Amino acid sequence: MKVLLNILLVAVLAVSAMAAEESSISDRSRLSIFLQPAVSFLDFPEREYFQNAIDTLYYSFKEDALTESESLSVAKQDFQKVNFCFPISAGLQYQLFKDNFISAGVSFIYDNESVVLTDRKNRTHNYSYTIQGMPFFLEYRLGVPRNLMTLSGESLFSIAVRWYWVLPGTEIYSTWGKLDAKTPLLGAGFGVSVGYLIATWKNFNIYGDIGYSSIKVESDKTFSKIVPDGPDQKAKWNIGGLTMQVRVGFGLWNEPEPVEDKDDADDDKKDPEE
């Protein structure tokens, strides 16, 4: 996943460099496909269940130690206090009319957290849990009129809202078990973001966004099935959170480039003093 993200970021930088030579202030694509790498901080307070299980195992290893030397051999790692991952999305975007877009896409969210414990005999034990999400979304992006706000000269500033559905493959699995999420027909949550058109080059358009999503899912199973001493109520969790993303779109159907008025071009060439 990290290798893929690095490749995508290099591609984004390359297109941005080319955009410096040939740029436009608007998205001319009527129909486009997009790829959207992101950085996300998941809203997952349930991580404490897994940390508590690791702490319990650590203390049990300590209690099993027979000598001071064995006790010193017992060690543990703690799970990260934030769930940091690199989602990636792909989909289609259609421009209804100028600076108003609708999109449909699917995302893949994957966050693996792993720690190692060492027992009194210096043997290592690995414990992990993985949050996986497959949300489908519909999006409406509205361009803010340029007389209200402009960035980077006259680049398109926009606000986007989304509604999410979760697909099969949305789950949590750990060293101890697995939870499959339900897939309700009415959807699982929403997202909102603000951003702007960073650059364009030929049929490529690059947007940068920052936003928040809440994608709440639940399972028929309980957290006690995937973590020792977990709650016995039906499991609920969130695969959304704070997200920063870059959308690279390629126009399949584009409006023609505006043709500069010949008279205006001739006027520009005249000496201003004439």
PDB file of N, CA and C in Angstrom, residues 152-244:
ATOM      1  N   SER A 152      -5.043  30.712  -5.519  1.00  0.00           N
ATOM      2  CA  SER A 152      -4.084  30.522  -6.605  1.00  0.00           C
ATOM      3  C   SER A 152      -4.528  31.272  -7.860  1.00  0.00           C
ATOM      4  N   GLY A 153      -4.718  32.567  -7.718  1.00  0.00           N
ATOM      5  CA  GLY A 153      -5.190  33.357  -8.841  1.00  0.00           C
ATOM      6  C   GLY A 153      -6.686  33.237  -8.939  1.00  0.00           C
ATOM      7  N   GLU A 154      -7.179  32.414  -9.892  1.00  0.00           N
ATOM      8  CA  GLU A 154      -8.613  32.211 -10.030  1.00  0.00           C
ATOM      9  C   GLU A 154      -8.939  30.724 -10.092  1.00  0.00           C
ATOM     10  N   SER A 155      -8.279  29.941  -9.294  1.00  0.00           N
ATOM     11  CA  SER A 155      -8.532  28.507  -9.295  1.00  0.00           C
ATOM     12  C   SER A 155      -9.897  28.201  -8.690  1.00  0.00           C
ATOM     13  N   LEU A 156     -10.477  27.086  -9.122  1.00  0.00           N
ATOM     14  CA  LEU A 156     -11.796  26.679  -8.656  1.00  0.00           C
ATOM     15  C   LEU A 156     -11.745  26.230  -7.199  1.00  0.00           C
ATOM     16  N   PHE A 157     -12.478  26.910  -6.340  1.00  0.00           N
ATOM     17  CA  PHE A 157     -12.643  26.520  -4.944  1.00  0.00           C
ATOM     18  C   PHE A 157     -13.988  25.812  -4.836  1.00  0.00           C
ATOM     19  N   SER A 158     -14.053  24.700  -4.093  1.00  0.00           N
ATOM     20  CA  SER A 158     -15.279  23.910  -4.085  1.00  0.00           C
ATOM     21  C   SER A 158     -15.556  23.292  -2.724  1.00  0.00           C
ATOM     22  N   ILE A 159     -16.821  22.934  -2.526  1.00  0.00           N
ATOM     23  CA  ILE A 159     -17.297  22.211  -1.352  1.00  0.00           C
ATOM     24  C   ILE A 159     -17.947  20.915  -1.841  1.00  0.00           C
ATOM     25  N   ALA A 160     -17.606  19.796  -1.217  1.00  0.00           N
ATOM     26  CA  ALA A 160     -18.146  18.505  -1.639  1.00  0.00           C
ATOM     27  C   ALA A 160     -18.855  17.827  -0.474  1.00  0.00           C
ATOM     28  N   VAL A 161     -19.983  17.193  -0.762  1.00  0.00           N
ATOM     29  CA  VAL A 161     -20.703  16.388   0.227  1.00  0.00           C
ATOM     30  C   VAL A 161     -20.879  14.983  -0.344  1.00  0.00           C
ATOM     31  N   ARG A 162     -20.836  13.966   0.527  1.00  0.00           N
ATOM     32  CA  ARG A 162     -20.917  12.577   0.085  1.00  0.00           C
ATOM     33  C   ARG A 162     -21.858  11.773   0.985  1.00  0.00           C
ATOM     34  N   TRP A 163     -22.408  10.724   0.426  1.00  0.00           N
ATOM     35  CA  TRP A 163     -23.163   9.738   1.191  1.00  0.00           C
ATOM     36  C   TRP A 163     -22.561   8.370   0.902  1.00  0.00           C
ATOM     37  N   TYR A 164     -22.344   7.593   1.970  1.00  0.00           N
ATOM     38  CA  TYR A 164     -21.611   6.335   1.861  1.00  0.00           C
ATOM     39  C   TYR A 164     -22.510   5.125   2.110  1.00  0.00           C
ATOM     40  N   TRP A 165     -22.226   4.063   1.375  1.00  0.00           N
ATOM     41  CA  TRP A 165     -22.739   2.722   1.635  1.00  0.00           C
ATOM     42  C   TRP A 165     -21.532   1.809   1.841  1.00  0.00           C
ATOM     43  N   VAL A 166     -21.648   0.828   2.732  1.00  0.00           N
ATOM     44  CA  VAL A 166     -20.528  -0.110   2.903  1.00  0.00           C
ATOM     45  C   VAL A 166     -20.805  -1.384   2.116  1.00  0.00           C
ATOM     46  N   LEU A 167     -19.751  -1.893   1.497  1.00  0.00           N
ATOM     47  CA  LEU A 167     -19.839  -3.090   0.676  1.00  0.00           C
ATOM     48  C   LEU A 167     -19.271  -4.286   1.440  1.00  0.00           C
ATOM     49  N   PRO A 168     -19.586  -5.512   1.014  1.00  0.00           N
ATOM     50  CA  PRO A 168     -18.955  -6.698   1.616  1.00  0.00           C
ATOM     51  C   PRO A 168     -17.430  -6.561   1.559  1.00  0.00           C
ATOM     52  N   GLY A 169     -16.773  -7.005   2.599  1.00  0.00           N
ATOM     53  CA  GLY A 169     -15.333  -6.808   2.730  1.00  0.00           C
ATOM     54  C   GLY A 169     -14.998  -5.772   3.785  1.00  0.00           C
ATOM     55  N   THR A 170     -16.039  -5.086   4.295  1.00  0.00           N
ATOM     56  CA  THR A 170     -15.856  -4.171   5.418  1.00  0.00           C
ATOM     57  C   THR A 170     -15.867  -5.003   6.691  1.00  0.00           C
ATOM     58  N   GLU A 171     -14.770  -4.981   7.430  1.00  0.00           N
ATOM     59  CA  GLU A 171     -14.619  -5.922   8.553  1.00  0.00           C
ATOM     60  C   GLU A 171     -13.472  -5.500   9.462  1.00  0.00           C
ATOM     61  N   ILE A 172     -13.413  -6.153  10.615  1.00  0.00           N
ATOM     62  CA  ILE A 172     -12.250  -6.088  11.500  1.00  0.00           C
ATOM     63  C   ILE A 172     -11.827  -7.530  11.763  1.00  0.00           C
ATOM     64  N   TYR A 173     -10.560  -7.822  11.557  1.00  0.00           N
ATOM     65  CA  TYR A 173     -10.058  -9.147  11.932  1.00  0.00           C
ATOM     66  C   TYR A 173      -8.795  -8.978  12.757  1.00  0.00           C
ATOM     67  N   SER A 174      -8.603  -9.912  13.655  1.00  0.00           N
ATOM     68  CA  SER A 174      -7.502  -9.818  14.607  1.00  0.00           C
ATOM     69  C   SER A 174      -6.880 -11.188  14.826  1.00  0.00           C
ATOM     70  N   THR A 175      -5.913 -11.246  15.718  1.00  0.00           N
ATOM     71  CA  THR A 175      -5.286 -12.511  16.104  1.00  0.00           C
ATOM     72  C   THR A 175      -6.324 -13.479  16.642  1.00  0.00           C
ATOM     73  N   TRP A 176      -7.406 -12.965  17.222  1.00  0.00           N
ATOM     74  CA  TRP A 176      -8.364 -13.810  17.924  1.00  0.00           C
ATOM     75  C   TRP A 176      -9.647 -14.099  17.140  1.00  0.00           C
ATOM     76  N   GLY A 177      -9.917 -13.377  16.047  1.00  0.00           N
ATOM     77  CA  GLY A 177     -11.164 -13.618  15.334  1.00  0.00           C
ATOM     78  C   GLY A 177     -11.459 -12.558  14.287  1.00  0.00           C
ATOM     79  N   LYS A 178     -12.719 -12.532  13.835  1.00  0.00           N
ATOM     80  CA  LYS A 178     -13.105 -11.654  12.733  1.00  0.00           C
ATOM     81  C   LYS A 178     -14.535 -11.173  12.907  1.00  0.00           C
ATOM     82  N   LEU A 179     -14.787  -9.899  12.555  1.00  0.00           N
ATOM     83  CA  LEU A 179     -16.120  -9.308  12.557  1.00  0.00           C
ATOM     84  C   LEU A 179     -16.455  -8.819  11.156  1.00  0.00           C
ATOM     85  N   ASP A 180     -17.573  -9.278  10.621  1.00  0.00           N
ATOM     86  CA  ASP A 180     -18.060  -8.768   9.336  1.00  0.00           C
ATOM     87  C   ASP A 180     -19.106  -7.697   9.592  1.00  0.00           C
ATOM     88  N   ALA A 181     -19.008  -6.588   8.857  1.00  0.00           N
ATOM     89  CA  ALA A 181     -19.968  -5.493   9.025  1.00  0.00           C
ATOM     90  C   ALA A 181     -21.238  -5.754   8.221  1.00  0.00           C
ATOM     91  N   LYS A 182     -22.347  -5.258   8.725  1.00  0.00           N
ATOM     92  CA  LYS A 182     -23.587  -5.293   7.960  1.00  0.00           C
ATOM     93  C   LYS A 182     -23.491  -4.303   6.799  1.00  0.00           C
ATOM     94  N   THR A 183     -24.348  -4.488   5.782  1.00  0.00           N
ATOM     95  CA  THR A 183     -24.350  -3.595   4.623  1.00  0.00           C
ATOM     96  C   THR A 183     -25.764  -3.046   4.404  1.00  0.00           C
ATOM     97  N   PRO A 184     -26.195  -2.097   5.235  1.00  0.00           N
ATOM     98  CA  PRO A 184     -27.559  -1.576   5.124  1.00  0.00           C
ATOM     99  C   PRO A 184     -27.801  -0.841   3.802  1.00  0.00           C
ATOM    100  N   LEU A 185     -29.010  -1.006   3.251  1.00  0.00           N
ATOM    101  CA  LEU A 185     -29.345  -0.406   1.963  1.00  0.00           C
ATOM    102  C   LEU A 185     -29.423   1.115   2.027  1.00  0.00           C
ATOM    103  N   LEU A 186     -29.767   1.663   3.190  1.00  0.00           N
ATOM    104  CA  LEU A 186     -29.944   3.113   3.302  1.00  0.00           C
ATOM    105  C   LEU A 186     -28.623   3.854   3.490  1.00  0.00           C
ATOM    106  N   GLY A 187     -27.545   3.119   3.616  1.00  0.00           N
ATOM    107  CA  GLY A 187     -26.248   3.779   3.748  1.00  0.00           C
ATOM    108  C   GLY A 187     -25.728   3.760   5.160  1.00  0.00           C
ATOM    109  N   ALA A 188     -24.487   4.261   5.303  1.00  0.00           N
ATOM    110  CA  ALA A 188     -23.813   4.170   6.594  1.00  0.00           C
ATOM    111  C   ALA A 188     -23.262   5.495   7.098  1.00  0.00           C
ATOM    112  N   GLY A 189     -23.295   6.549   6.300  1.00  0.00           N
ATOM    113  CA  GLY A 189     -22.751   7.805   6.810  1.00  0.00           C
ATOM    114  C   GLY A 189     -22.521   8.829   5.730  1.00  0.00           C
ATOM    115  N   PHE A 190     -21.875   9.905   6.126  1.00  0.00           N
ATOM    116  CA  PHE A 190     -21.709  11.069   5.254  1.00  0.00           C
ATOM    117  C   PHE A 190     -20.271  11.559   5.304  1.00  0.00           C
ATOM    118  N   GLY A 191     -19.959  12.440   4.377  1.00  0.00           N
ATOM    119  CA  GLY A 191     -18.661  13.093   4.369  1.00  0.00           C
ATOM    120  C   GLY A 191     -18.808  14.493   3.812  1.00  0.00           C
ATOM    121  N   VAL A 192     -17.932  15.379   4.221  1.00  0.00           N
ATOM    122  CA  VAL A 192     -17.912  16.746   3.693  1.00  0.00           C
ATOM    123  C   VAL A 192     -16.461  17.192   3.606  1.00  0.00           C
ATOM    124  N   SER A 193     -16.125  17.929   2.570  1.00  0.00           N
ATOM    125  CA  SER A 193     -14.755  18.406   2.418  1.00  0.00           C
ATOM    126  C   SER A 193     -14.748  19.718   1.652  1.00  0.00           C
ATOM    127  N   VAL A 194     -13.657  20.436   1.807  1.00  0.00           N
ATOM    128  CA  VAL A 194     -13.435  21.665   1.041  1.00  0.00           C
ATOM    129  C   VAL A 194     -12.095  21.520   0.328  1.00  0.00           C
ATOM    130  N   GLY A 195     -11.978  22.124  -0.836  1.00  0.00           N
ATOM    131  CA  GLY A 195     -10.734  22.005  -1.575  1.00  0.00           C
ATOM    132  C   GLY A 195     -10.733  22.913  -2.782  1.00  0.00           C
ATOM    133  N   TYR A 196      -9.722  22.760  -3.599  1.00  0.00           N
ATOM    134  CA  TYR A 196      -9.648  23.581  -4.796  1.00  0.00           C
ATOM    135  C   TYR A 196      -8.876  22.866  -5.891  1.00  0.00           C
ATOM    136  N   LEU A 197      -9.038  23.367  -7.097  1.00  0.00           N
ATOM    137  CA  LEU A 197      -8.368  22.817  -8.260  1.00  0.00           C
ATOM    138  C   LEU A 197      -6.919  23.285  -8.241  1.00  0.00           C
ATOM    139  N   ILE A 198      -6.012  22.368  -7.931  1.00  0.00           N
ATOM    140  CA  ILE A 198      -4.600  22.717  -7.805  1.00  0.00           C
ATOM    141  C   ILE A 198      -3.998  23.077  -9.153  1.00  0.00           C
ATOM    142  N   ALA A 199      -4.259  22.243 -10.159  1.00  0.00           N
ATOM    143  CA  ALA A 199      -3.667  22.479 -11.476  1.00  0.00           C
ATOM    144  C   ALA A 199      -4.394  21.645 -12.513  1.00  0.00           C
ATOM    145  N   THR A 200      -4.278  22.047 -13.758  1.00  0.00           N
ATOM    146  CA  THR A 200      -4.764  21.255 -14.879  1.00  0.00           C
ATOM    147  C   THR A 200      -3.672  21.189 -15.934  1.00  0.00           C
ATOM    148  N   TRP A 201      -3.686  20.099 -16.692  1.00  0.00           N
ATOM    149  CA  TRP A 201      -2.745  19.937 -17.805  1.00  0.00           C
ATOM    150  C   TRP A 201      -3.366  18.999 -18.805  1.00  0.00           C
ATOM    151  N   LYS A 202      -3.583  19.528 -20.037  1.00  0.00           N
ATOM    152  CA  LYS A 202      -4.276  18.774 -21.070  1.00  0.00           C
ATOM    153  C   LYS A 202      -5.602  18.268 -20.503  1.00  0.00           C
ATOM    154  N   ASN A 203      -5.780  16.930 -20.424  1.00  0.00           N
ATOM    155  CA  ASN A 203      -7.053  16.386 -19.919  1.00  0.00           C
ATOM    156  C   ASN A 203      -6.992  15.994 -18.448  1.00  0.00           C
ATOM    157  N   PHE A 204      -5.885  16.322 -17.772  1.00  0.00           N
ATOM    158  CA  PHE A 204      -5.731  15.989 -16.352  1.00  0.00           C
ATOM    159  C   PHE A 204      -6.172  17.168 -15.487  1.00  0.00           C
ATOM    160  N   ASN A 205      -6.841  16.838 -14.367  1.00  0.00           N
ATOM    161  CA  ASN A 205      -7.254  17.844 -13.382  1.00  0.00           C
ATOM    162  C   ASN A 205      -6.882  17.324 -11.997  1.00  0.00           C
ATOM    163  N   ILE A 206      -6.241  18.172 -11.198  1.00  0.00           N
ATOM    164  CA  ILE A 206      -5.779  17.764  -9.874  1.00  0.00           C
ATOM    165  C   ILE A 206      -6.454  18.628  -8.814  1.00  0.00           C
ATOM    166  N   TYR A 207      -7.203  17.971  -7.926  1.00  0.00           N
ATOM    167  CA  TYR A 207      -7.877  18.647  -6.820  1.00  0.00           C
ATOM    168  C   TYR A 207      -7.204  18.261  -5.505  1.00  0.00           C
ATOM    169  N   GLY A 208      -7.167  19.181  -4.575  1.00  0.00           N
ATOM    170  CA  GLY A 208      -6.733  18.895  -3.219  1.00  0.00           C
ATOM    171  C   GLY A 208      -7.863  19.188  -2.253  1.00  0.00           C
ATOM    172  N   ASP A 209      -8.149  18.278  -1.329  1.00  0.00           N
ATOM    173  CA  ASP A 209      -9.261  18.431  -0.386  1.00  0.00           C
ATOM    174  C   ASP A 209      -8.833  18.069   1.021  1.00  0.00           C
ATOM    175  N   ILE A 210      -9.520  18.666   1.979  1.00  0.00           N
ATOM    176  CA  ILE A 210      -9.419  18.235   3.370  1.00  0.00           C
ATOM    177  C   ILE A 210     -10.839  18.177   3.922  1.00  0.00           C
ATOM    178  N   GLY A 211     -11.148  17.136   4.670  1.00  0.00           N
ATOM    179  CA  GLY A 211     -12.519  17.011   5.139  1.00  0.00           C
ATOM    180  C   GLY A 211     -12.679  15.973   6.225  1.00  0.00           C
ATOM    181  N   TYR A 212     -13.922  15.681   6.544  1.00  0.00           N
ATOM    182  CA  TYR A 212     -14.243  14.717   7.591  1.00  0.00           C
ATOM    183  C   TYR A 212     -15.376  13.822   7.099  1.00  0.00           C
ATOM    184  N   SER A 213     -15.307  12.548   7.463  1.00  0.00           N
ATOM    185  CA  SER A 213     -16.372  11.607   7.149  1.00  0.00           C
ATOM    186  C   SER A 213     -16.732  10.797   8.383  1.00  0.00           C
ATOM    187  N   SER A 214     -17.979  10.400   8.452  1.00  0.00           N
ATOM    188  CA  SER A 214     -18.461   9.521   9.516  1.00  0.00           C
ATOM    189  C   SER A 214     -19.173   8.353   8.849  1.00  0.00           C
ATOM    190  N   ILE A 215     -18.538   7.181   8.889  1.00  0.00           N
ATOM    191  CA  ILE A 215     -19.099   5.986   8.253  1.00  0.00           C
ATOM    192  C   ILE A 215     -19.268   4.933   9.344  1.00  0.00           C
ATOM    193  N   LYS A 216     -20.435   4.906   9.951  1.00  0.00           N
ATOM    194  CA  LYS A 216     -20.684   4.032  11.094  1.00  0.00           C
ATOM    195  C   LYS A 216     -21.221   2.685  10.633  1.00  0.00           C
ATOM    196  N   VAL A 217     -20.585   1.630  11.112  1.00  0.00           N
ATOM    197  CA  VAL A 217     -20.989   0.275  10.744  1.00  0.00           C
ATOM    198  C   VAL A 217     -21.169  -0.554  12.007  1.00  0.00           C
ATOM    199  N   GLU A 218     -21.852  -1.675  11.852  1.00  0.00           N
ATOM    200  CA  GLU A 218     -22.053  -2.580  12.987  1.00  0.00           C
ATOM    201  C   GLU A 218     -22.088  -4.018  12.503  1.00  0.00           C
ATOM    202  N   SER A 219     -21.967  -4.918  13.453  1.00  0.00           N
ATOM    203  CA  SER A 219     -21.924  -6.351  13.145  1.00  0.00           C
ATOM    204  C   SER A 219     -22.921  -7.093  14.026  1.00  0.00           C
ATOM    205  N   ASP A 220     -23.284  -8.286  13.602  1.00  0.00           N
ATOM    206  CA  ASP A 220     -24.131  -9.144  14.438  1.00  0.00           C
ATOM    207  C   ASP A 220     -23.318  -9.774  15.565  1.00  0.00           C
ATOM    208  N   LYS A 221     -21.987  -9.766  15.433  1.00  0.00           N
ATOM    209  CA  LYS A 221     -21.119 -10.325  16.459  1.00  0.00           C
ATOM    210  C   LYS A 221     -20.690  -9.246  17.442  1.00  0.00           C
ATOM    211  N   THR A 222     -20.009  -9.661  18.502  1.00  0.00           N
ATOM    212  CA  THR A 222     -19.540  -8.728  19.529  1.00  0.00           C
ATOM    213  C   THR A 222     -18.016  -8.617  19.476  1.00  0.00           C
ATOM    214  N   PHE A 223     -17.493  -7.554  20.087  1.00  0.00           N
ATOM    215  CA  PHE A 223     -16.042  -7.386  20.137  1.00  0.00           C
ATOM    216  C   PHE A 223     -15.371  -8.503  20.938  1.00  0.00           C
ATOM    217  N   SER A 224     -16.126  -9.153  21.806  1.00  0.00           N
ATOM    218  CA  SER A 224     -15.534 -10.251  22.586  1.00  0.00           C
ATOM    219  C   SER A 224     -15.138 -11.429  21.688  1.00  0.00           C
ATOM    220  N   LYS A 225     -15.628 -11.447  20.440  1.00  0.00           N
ATOM    221  CA  LYS A 225     -15.259 -12.504  19.495  1.00  0.00           C
ATOM    222  C   LYS A 225     -13.880 -12.274  18.883  1.00  0.00           C
ATOM    223  N   ILE A 226     -13.387 -11.021  18.939  1.00  0.00           N
ATOM    224  CA  ILE A 226     -12.107 -10.737  18.280  1.00  0.00           C
ATOM    225  C   ILE A 226     -11.060 -10.174  19.234  1.00  0.00           C
ATOM    226  N   VAL A 227     -11.418  -9.968  20.508  1.00  0.00           N
ATOM    227  CA  VAL A 227     -10.440  -9.475  21.474  1.00  0.00           C
ATOM    228  C   VAL A 227     -10.826  -9.989  22.857  1.00  0.00           C
ATOM    229  N   PRO A 228      -9.910 -10.546  23.603  1.00  0.00           N
ATOM    230  CA  PRO A 228     -10.231 -11.059  24.953  1.00  0.00           C
ATOM    231  C   PRO A 228     -10.817  -9.956  25.837  1.00  0.00           C
ATOM    232  N   ASP A 229     -11.871 -10.306  26.582  1.00  0.00           N
ATOM    233  CA  ASP A 229     -12.532  -9.395  27.519  1.00  0.00           C
ATOM    234  C   ASP A 229     -13.166  -8.194  26.827  1.00  0.00           C
ATOM    235  N   GLY A 230     -13.439  -8.318  25.527  1.00  0.00           N
ATOM    236  CA  GLY A 230     -14.141  -7.246  24.821  1.00  0.00           C
ATOM    237  C   GLY A 230     -15.611  -7.201  25.219  1.00  0.00           C
ATOM    238  N   PRO A 231     -16.311  -6.075  24.929  1.00  0.00           N
ATOM    239  CA  PRO A 231     -17.727  -5.939  25.294  1.00  0.00           C
ATOM    240  C   PRO A 231     -18.588  -7.022  24.637  1.00  0.00           C
ATOM    241  N   ASP A 232     -19.655  -7.398  25.316  1.00  0.00           N
ATOM    242  CA  ASP A 232     -20.547  -8.431  24.805  1.00  0.00           C
ATOM    243  C   ASP A 232     -21.701  -7.867  23.977  1.00  0.00           C
ATOM    244  N   GLN A 233     -21.798  -6.527  23.878  1.00  0.00           N
ATOM    245  CA  GLN A 233     -22.824  -5.941  23.024  1.00  0.00           C
ATOM    246  C   GLN A 233     -22.412  -6.057  21.558  1.00  0.00           C
ATOM    247  N   LYS A 234     -23.419  -5.974  20.662  1.00  0.00           N
ATOM    248  CA  LYS A 234     -23.116  -6.025  19.236  1.00  0.00           C
ATOM    249  C   LYS A 234     -22.119  -4.931  18.870  1.00  0.00           C
ATOM    250  N   ALA A 235     -21.125  -5.303  18.102  1.00  0.00           N
ATOM    251  CA  ALA A 235     -20.029  -4.385  17.808  1.00  0.00           C
ATOM    252  C   ALA A 235     -20.463  -3.268  16.861  1.00  0.00           C
ATOM    253  N   LYS A 236     -20.024  -2.045  17.183  1.00  0.00           N
ATOM    254  CA  LYS A 236     -20.216  -0.881  16.323  1.00  0.00           C
ATOM    255  C   LYS A 236     -18.889  -0.133  16.238  1.00  0.00           C
ATOM    256  N   TRP A 237     -18.579   0.369  15.062  1.00  0.00           N
ATOM    257  CA  TRP A 237     -17.350   1.151  14.919  1.00  0.00           C
ATOM    258  C   TRP A 237     -17.485   2.103  13.738  1.00  0.00           C
ATOM    259  N   ASN A 238     -16.480   2.951  13.557  1.00  0.00           N
ATOM    260  CA  ASN A 238     -16.506   3.990  12.531  1.00  0.00           C
ATOM    261  C   ASN A 238     -15.260   3.839  11.657  1.00  0.00           C
ATOM    262  N   ILE A 239     -15.442   3.817  10.330  1.00  0.00           N
ATOM    263  CA  ILE A 239     -14.287   3.752   9.432  1.00  0.00           C
ATOM    264  C   ILE A 239     -14.040   5.102   8.745  1.00  0.00           C
ATOM    265  N   GLY A 240     -14.670   6.145   9.282  1.00  0.00           N
ATOM    266  CA  GLY A 240     -14.422   7.497   8.777  1.00  0.00           C
ATOM    267  C   GLY A 240     -13.445   8.228   9.670  1.00  0.00           C
ATOM    268  N   GLY A 241     -13.256   9.498   9.375  1.00  0.00           N
ATOM    269  CA  GLY A 241     -12.350  10.316  10.172  1.00  0.00           C
ATOM    270  C   GLY A 241     -11.864  11.522   9.386  1.00  0.00           C
ATOM    271  N   LEU A 242     -10.861  12.179   9.908  1.00  0.00           N
ATOM    272  CA  LEU A 242     -10.259  13.329   9.239  1.00  0.00           C
ATOM    273  C   LEU A 242      -9.423  12.838   8.060  1.00  0.00           C
ATOM    274  N   THR A 243      -9.621  13.454   6.901  1.00  0.00           N
ATOM    275  CA  THR A 243      -8.965  12.975   5.686  1.00  0.00           C
ATOM    276  C   THR A 243      -8.413  14.129   4.854  1.00  0.00           C
ATOM    277  N   MET A 244      -7.202  13.928   4.343  1.00  0.00           N
ATOM    278  CA  MET A 244      -6.607  14.831   3.355  1.00  0.00           C
ATOM    279  C   MET A 244      -6.386  14.023   2.085  1.00  0.00           C
TER     280      MET A 244
END
